Tab-separated table of C-alpha atoms and ligand atoms in Angstrom:
chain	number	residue	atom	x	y	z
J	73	UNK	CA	-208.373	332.852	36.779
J	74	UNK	CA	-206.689	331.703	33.329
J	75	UNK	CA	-206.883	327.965	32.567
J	76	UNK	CA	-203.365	326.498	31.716
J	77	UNK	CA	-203.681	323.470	29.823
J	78	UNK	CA	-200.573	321.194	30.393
J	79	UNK	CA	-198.280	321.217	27.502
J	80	UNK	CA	-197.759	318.639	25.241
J	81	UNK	CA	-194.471	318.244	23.516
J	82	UNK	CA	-194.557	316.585	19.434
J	83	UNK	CA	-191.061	315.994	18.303
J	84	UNK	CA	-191.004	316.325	14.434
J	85	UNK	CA	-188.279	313.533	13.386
J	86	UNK	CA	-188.171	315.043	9.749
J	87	UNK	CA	-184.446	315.539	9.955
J	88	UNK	CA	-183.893	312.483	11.471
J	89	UNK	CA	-184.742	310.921	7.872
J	90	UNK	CA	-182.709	314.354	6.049
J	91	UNK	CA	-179.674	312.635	7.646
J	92	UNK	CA	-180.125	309.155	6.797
J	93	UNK	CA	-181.717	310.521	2.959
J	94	UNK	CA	-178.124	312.079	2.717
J	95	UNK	CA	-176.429	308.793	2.006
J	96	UNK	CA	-179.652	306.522	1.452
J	97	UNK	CA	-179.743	302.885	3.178
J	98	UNK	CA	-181.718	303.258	6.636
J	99	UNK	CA	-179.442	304.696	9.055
J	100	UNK	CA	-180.328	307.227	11.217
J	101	UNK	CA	-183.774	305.505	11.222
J	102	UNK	CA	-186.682	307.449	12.136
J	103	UNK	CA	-188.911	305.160	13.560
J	104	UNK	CA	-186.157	304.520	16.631
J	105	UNK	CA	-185.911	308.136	17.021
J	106	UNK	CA	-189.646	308.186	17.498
J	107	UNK	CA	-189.495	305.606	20.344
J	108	UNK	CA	-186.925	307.194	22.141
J	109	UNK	CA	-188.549	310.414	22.130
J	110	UNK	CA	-191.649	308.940	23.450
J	111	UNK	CA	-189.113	307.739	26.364
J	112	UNK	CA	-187.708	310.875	26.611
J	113	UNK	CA	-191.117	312.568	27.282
J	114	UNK	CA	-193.054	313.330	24.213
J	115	UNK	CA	-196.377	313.385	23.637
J	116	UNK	CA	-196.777	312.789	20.290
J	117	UNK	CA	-194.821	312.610	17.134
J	118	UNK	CA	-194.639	314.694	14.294
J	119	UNK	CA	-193.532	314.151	10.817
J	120	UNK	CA	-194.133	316.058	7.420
J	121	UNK	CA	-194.342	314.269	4.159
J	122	UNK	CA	-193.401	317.004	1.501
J	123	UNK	CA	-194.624	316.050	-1.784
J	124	UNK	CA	-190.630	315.959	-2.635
J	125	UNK	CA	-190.327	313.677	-0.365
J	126	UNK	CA	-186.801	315.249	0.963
J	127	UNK	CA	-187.093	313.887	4.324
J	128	UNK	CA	-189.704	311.446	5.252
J	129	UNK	CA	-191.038	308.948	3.077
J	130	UNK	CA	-194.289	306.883	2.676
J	131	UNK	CA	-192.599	304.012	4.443
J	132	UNK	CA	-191.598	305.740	7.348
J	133	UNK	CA	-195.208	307.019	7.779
J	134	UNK	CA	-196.735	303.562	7.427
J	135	UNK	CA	-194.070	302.227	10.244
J	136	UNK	CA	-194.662	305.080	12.760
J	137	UNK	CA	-199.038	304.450	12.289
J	138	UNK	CA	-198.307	300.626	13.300
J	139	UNK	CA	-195.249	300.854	15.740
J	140	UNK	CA	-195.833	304.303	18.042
J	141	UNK	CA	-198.266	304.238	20.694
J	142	UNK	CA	-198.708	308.057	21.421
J	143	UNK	CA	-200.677	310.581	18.682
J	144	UNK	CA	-199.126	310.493	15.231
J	145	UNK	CA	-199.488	314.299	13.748
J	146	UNK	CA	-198.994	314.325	10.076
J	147	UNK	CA	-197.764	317.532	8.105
J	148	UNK	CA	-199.386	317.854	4.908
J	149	UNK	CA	-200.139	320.065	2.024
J	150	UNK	CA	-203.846	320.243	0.827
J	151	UNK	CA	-203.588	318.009	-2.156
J	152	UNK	CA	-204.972	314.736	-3.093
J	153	UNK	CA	-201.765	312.650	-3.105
J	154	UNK	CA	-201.659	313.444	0.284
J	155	UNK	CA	-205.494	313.767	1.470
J	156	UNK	CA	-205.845	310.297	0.192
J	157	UNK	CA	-202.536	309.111	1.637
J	158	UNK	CA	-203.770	310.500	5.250
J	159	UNK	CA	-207.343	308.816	4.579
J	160	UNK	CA	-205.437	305.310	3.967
J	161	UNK	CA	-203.322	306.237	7.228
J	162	UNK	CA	-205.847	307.606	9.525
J	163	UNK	CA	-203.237	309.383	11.732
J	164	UNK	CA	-204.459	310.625	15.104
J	165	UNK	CA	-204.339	314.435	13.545
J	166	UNK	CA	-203.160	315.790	10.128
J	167	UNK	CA	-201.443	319.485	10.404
J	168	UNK	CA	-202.518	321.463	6.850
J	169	UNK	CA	-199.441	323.516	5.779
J	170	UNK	CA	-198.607	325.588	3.215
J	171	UNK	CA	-195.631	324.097	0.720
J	172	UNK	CA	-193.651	325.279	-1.953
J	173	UNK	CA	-191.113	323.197	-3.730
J	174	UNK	CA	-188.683	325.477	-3.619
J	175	UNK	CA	-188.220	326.417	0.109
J	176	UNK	CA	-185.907	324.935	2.456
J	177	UNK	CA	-188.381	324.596	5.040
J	178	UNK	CA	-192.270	325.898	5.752
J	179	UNK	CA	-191.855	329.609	5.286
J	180	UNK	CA	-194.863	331.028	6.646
J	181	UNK	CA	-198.794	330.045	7.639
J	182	UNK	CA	-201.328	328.590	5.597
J	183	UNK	CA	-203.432	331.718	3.895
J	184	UNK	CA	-206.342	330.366	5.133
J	185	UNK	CA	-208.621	333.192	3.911
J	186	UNK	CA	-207.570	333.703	0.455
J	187	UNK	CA	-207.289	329.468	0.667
J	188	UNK	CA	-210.855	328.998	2.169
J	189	UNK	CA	-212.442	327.379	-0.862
J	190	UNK	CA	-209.808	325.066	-1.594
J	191	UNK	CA	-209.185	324.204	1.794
J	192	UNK	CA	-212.760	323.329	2.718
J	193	UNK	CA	-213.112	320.142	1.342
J	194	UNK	CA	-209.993	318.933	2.814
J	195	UNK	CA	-210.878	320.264	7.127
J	196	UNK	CA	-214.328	318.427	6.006
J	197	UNK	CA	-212.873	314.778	4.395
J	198	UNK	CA	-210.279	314.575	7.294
J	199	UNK	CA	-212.635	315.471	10.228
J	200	UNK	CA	-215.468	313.081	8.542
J	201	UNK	CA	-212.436	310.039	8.715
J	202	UNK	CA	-212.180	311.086	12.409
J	203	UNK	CA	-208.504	312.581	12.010
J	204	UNK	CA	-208.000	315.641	14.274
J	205	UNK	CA	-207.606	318.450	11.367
J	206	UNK	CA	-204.887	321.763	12.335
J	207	UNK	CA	-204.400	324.571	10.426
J	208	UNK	CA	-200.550	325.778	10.768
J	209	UNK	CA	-201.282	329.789	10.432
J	210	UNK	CA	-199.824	333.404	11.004
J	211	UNK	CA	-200.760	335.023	14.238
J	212	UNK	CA	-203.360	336.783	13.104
J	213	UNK	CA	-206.628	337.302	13.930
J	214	UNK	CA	-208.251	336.981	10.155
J	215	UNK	CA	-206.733	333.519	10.272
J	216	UNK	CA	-208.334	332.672	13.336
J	217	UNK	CA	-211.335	333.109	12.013
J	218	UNK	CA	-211.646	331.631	8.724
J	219	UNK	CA	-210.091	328.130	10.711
J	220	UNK	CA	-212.720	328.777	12.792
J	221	UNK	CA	-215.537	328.685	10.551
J	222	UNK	CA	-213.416	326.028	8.184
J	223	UNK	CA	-214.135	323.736	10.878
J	224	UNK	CA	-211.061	322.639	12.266
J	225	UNK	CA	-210.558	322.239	15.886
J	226	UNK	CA	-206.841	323.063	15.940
J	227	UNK	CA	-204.805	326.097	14.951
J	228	UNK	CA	-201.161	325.450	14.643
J	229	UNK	CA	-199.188	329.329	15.151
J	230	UNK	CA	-196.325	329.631	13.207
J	231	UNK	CA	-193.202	330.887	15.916
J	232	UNK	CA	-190.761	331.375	13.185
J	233	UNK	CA	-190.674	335.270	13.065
J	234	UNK	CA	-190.801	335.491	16.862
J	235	UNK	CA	-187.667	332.931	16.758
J	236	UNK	CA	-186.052	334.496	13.914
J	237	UNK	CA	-185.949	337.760	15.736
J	238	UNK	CA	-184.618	336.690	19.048
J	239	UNK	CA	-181.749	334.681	17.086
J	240	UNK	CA	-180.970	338.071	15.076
J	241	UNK	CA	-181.304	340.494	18.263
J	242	UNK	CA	-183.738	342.532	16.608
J	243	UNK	CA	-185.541	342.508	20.278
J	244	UNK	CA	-187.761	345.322	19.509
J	245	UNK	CA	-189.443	342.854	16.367
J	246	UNK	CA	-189.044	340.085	19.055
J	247	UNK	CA	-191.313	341.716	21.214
J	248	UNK	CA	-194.149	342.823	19.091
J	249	UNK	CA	-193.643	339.320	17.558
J	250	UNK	CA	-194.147	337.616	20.984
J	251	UNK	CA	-197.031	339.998	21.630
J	252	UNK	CA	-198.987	338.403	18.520
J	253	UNK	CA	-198.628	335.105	19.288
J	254	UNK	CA	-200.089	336.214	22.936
J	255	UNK	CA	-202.760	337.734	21.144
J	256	UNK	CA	-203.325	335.154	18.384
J	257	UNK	CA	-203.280	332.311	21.295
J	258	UNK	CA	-205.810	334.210	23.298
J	259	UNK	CA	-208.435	334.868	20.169
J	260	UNK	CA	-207.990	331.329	19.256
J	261	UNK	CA	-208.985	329.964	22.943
J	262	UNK	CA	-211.978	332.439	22.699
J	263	UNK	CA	-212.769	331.055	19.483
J	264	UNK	CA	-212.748	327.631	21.407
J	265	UNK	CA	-210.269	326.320	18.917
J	266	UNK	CA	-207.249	324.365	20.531
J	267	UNK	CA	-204.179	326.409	20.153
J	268	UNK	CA	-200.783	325.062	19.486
J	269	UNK	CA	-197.452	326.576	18.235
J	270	UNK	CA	-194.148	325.456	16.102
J	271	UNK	CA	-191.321	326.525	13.880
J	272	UNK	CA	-187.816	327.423	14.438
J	273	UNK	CA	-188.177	326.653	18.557
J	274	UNK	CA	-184.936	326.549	20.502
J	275	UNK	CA	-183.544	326.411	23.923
J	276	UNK	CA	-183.459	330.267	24.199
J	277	UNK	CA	-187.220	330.722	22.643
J	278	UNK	CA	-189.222	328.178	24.169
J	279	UNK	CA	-189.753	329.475	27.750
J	280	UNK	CA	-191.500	332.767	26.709
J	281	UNK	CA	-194.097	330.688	24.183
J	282	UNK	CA	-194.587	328.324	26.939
J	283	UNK	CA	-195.520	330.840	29.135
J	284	UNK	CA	-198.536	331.356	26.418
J	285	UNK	CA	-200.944	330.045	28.871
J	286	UNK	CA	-203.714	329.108	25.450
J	287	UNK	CA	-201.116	327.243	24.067
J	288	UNK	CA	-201.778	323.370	24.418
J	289	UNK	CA	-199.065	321.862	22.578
J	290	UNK	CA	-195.729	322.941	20.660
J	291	UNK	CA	-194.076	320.794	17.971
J	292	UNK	CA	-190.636	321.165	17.749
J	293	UNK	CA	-188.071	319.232	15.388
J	294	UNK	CA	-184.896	320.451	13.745
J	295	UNK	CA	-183.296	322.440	17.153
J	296	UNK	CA	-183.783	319.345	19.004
J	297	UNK	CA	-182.437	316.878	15.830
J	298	UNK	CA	-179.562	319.167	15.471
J	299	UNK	CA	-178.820	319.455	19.384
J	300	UNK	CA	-179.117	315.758	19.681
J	301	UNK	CA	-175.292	315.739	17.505
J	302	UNK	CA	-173.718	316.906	20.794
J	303	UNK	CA	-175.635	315.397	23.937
J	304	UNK	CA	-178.113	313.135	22.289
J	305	UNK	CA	-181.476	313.055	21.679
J	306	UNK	CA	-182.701	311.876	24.964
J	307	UNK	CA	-180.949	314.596	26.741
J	308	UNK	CA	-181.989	317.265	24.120
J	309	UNK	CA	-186.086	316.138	24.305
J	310	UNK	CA	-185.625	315.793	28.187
J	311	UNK	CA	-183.713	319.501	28.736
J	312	UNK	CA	-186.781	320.824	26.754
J	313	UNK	CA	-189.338	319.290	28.370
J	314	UNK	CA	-188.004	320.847	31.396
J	315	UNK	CA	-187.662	324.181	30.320
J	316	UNK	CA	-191.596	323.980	29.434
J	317	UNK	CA	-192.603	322.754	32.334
J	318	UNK	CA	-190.945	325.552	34.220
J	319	UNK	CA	-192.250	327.633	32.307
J	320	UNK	CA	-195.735	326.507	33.114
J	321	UNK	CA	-194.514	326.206	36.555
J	322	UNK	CA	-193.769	329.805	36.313
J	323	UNK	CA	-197.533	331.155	34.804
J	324	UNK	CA	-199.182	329.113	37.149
J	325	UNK	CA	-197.616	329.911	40.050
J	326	UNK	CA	-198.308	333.356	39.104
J	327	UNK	CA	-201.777	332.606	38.840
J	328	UNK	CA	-202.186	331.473	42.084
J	329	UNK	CA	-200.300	333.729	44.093
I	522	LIG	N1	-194.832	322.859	12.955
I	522	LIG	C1	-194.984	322.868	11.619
I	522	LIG	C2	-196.365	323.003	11.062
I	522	LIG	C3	-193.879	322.710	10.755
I	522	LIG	O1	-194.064	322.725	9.429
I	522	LIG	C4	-192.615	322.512	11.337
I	522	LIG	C5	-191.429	322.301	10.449
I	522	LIG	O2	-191.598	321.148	9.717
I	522	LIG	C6	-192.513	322.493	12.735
I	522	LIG	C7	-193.628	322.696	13.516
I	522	LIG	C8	-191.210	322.249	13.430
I	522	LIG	O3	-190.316	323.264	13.147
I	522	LIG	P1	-188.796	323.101	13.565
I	522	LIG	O4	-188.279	321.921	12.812
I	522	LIG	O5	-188.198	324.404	13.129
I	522	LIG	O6	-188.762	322.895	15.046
């Protein structure tokens, strides 16, 4: 019988600090968004410090290492600014992604194979400080196995095309979109690595990725950030914790029937 892993929810608060960076000052603040999401049921936090620094800033990492009590996941770019700004930190894990200065959010997956040699040192310093090192990657099976002998424990799958189709109804790409991340979760749990997902994750997508029985744990930030401007954050975090965990309910019931 497939093992499902319960899954863990990481809200990313990064547009939490977009809206207060719009007018400066500290209001929305971060930070209390973090705490009420822990209330609200998350797992862990997520937050991605862009070299730009359009969203979060250094301060608002240094306030969510000493004030939040559950797992602190830190988006990064493989650079030094940042490797040594994670080594100062020591978050709980550090997600590697891809950045360009130019994009309005993360576009696509790391290219972990044609990025293996510059990546290496980075998987090594993090995992030698004891920081739990993801690569945030394509579905694809090539990917899977260069993280895989990088060294890092975690994959992060990038959901955007699977979300982008559903939102467009182009069901047919939805489908074989959904049918990588099925097989990219699988490969990754043979690989051993611990699989999680993210990008672009709404009301209407997250059932069927939840139903990914490899998956361990999705991060999910601007659907639930934008939501929370008509019923609140708590209510947005709590509405899709629920719809995970029927989704979960769903496999598993399935699984022993
Ligand atoms: N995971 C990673 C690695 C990301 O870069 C992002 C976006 O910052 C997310 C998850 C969350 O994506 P979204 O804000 O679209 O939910």
């Amino acid at each position: 019988m497939q093992q499902t892993h319960k899954l863990r929810l990481g809200v990313n608060i990064d547009h939490v600090a977009t809206i207060r960076n719009a007018r400066g000052g500290g209001h929305p603040d971060p930070l209390r968004a973090a705490r009420l999401a822990v209330e609200a049921g998350a797992d862990g936090i997520t937050a991605h410090l862009r070299e730009d620094r359009r969203h979060i800033g250094d301060e608002d990492i240094h306030r969510l290492v000493d004030d939040i009590d559950v797992p602190l996941n830190l988006e990064m770019a493989a650079t030094d600014e940042m490797l040594e700004i994670a080594l100062r930190h020591k978050p709980h894990a550090c997600c590697l992604v891809p950045e360009k200065r130019e994009e309005i959010t993360t576009e696509g997956g790391l290219d972990a194979a044609a990025g293996h040699n510059h990546l290496a040192p980075f998987v090594r310093d993090l995992i030698d400080a004891k920081i739990r090192v993801s690569l945030f990657i394509d579905p694809h099976p090539v990917q899977l196995a260069v993280a895989k002998a990088l060294g890092a424990p975690v994959v992060e799958l990038h959901t955007g095309a699977y979300c982008d189709a559903v939102h467009e109804g182009r069901s047919d790409d939805a489908a074989s979109e959904l049918s990588r991340l099925r097989e990219a979760a699988q490969t990754g749990a043979e690989l051993g690595l611990e699989v999680h997902a993210g990008h672009g994750i709404g009301y209407v997508t997250v059932g069927a990725i939840a139903e990914i029985p490899q998956l361990v744990e999705l991060n999910i930030g601007h659907f639930l950030v934008g939501e929370a401007i008509f019923g609140g954050l708590d209510s947005a975090i709590r509405r899709m914790r629920a719809l995970m965990d029927q989704a979960r309910n769903k496999i598993t019931g399935q699984a022993s029937a």
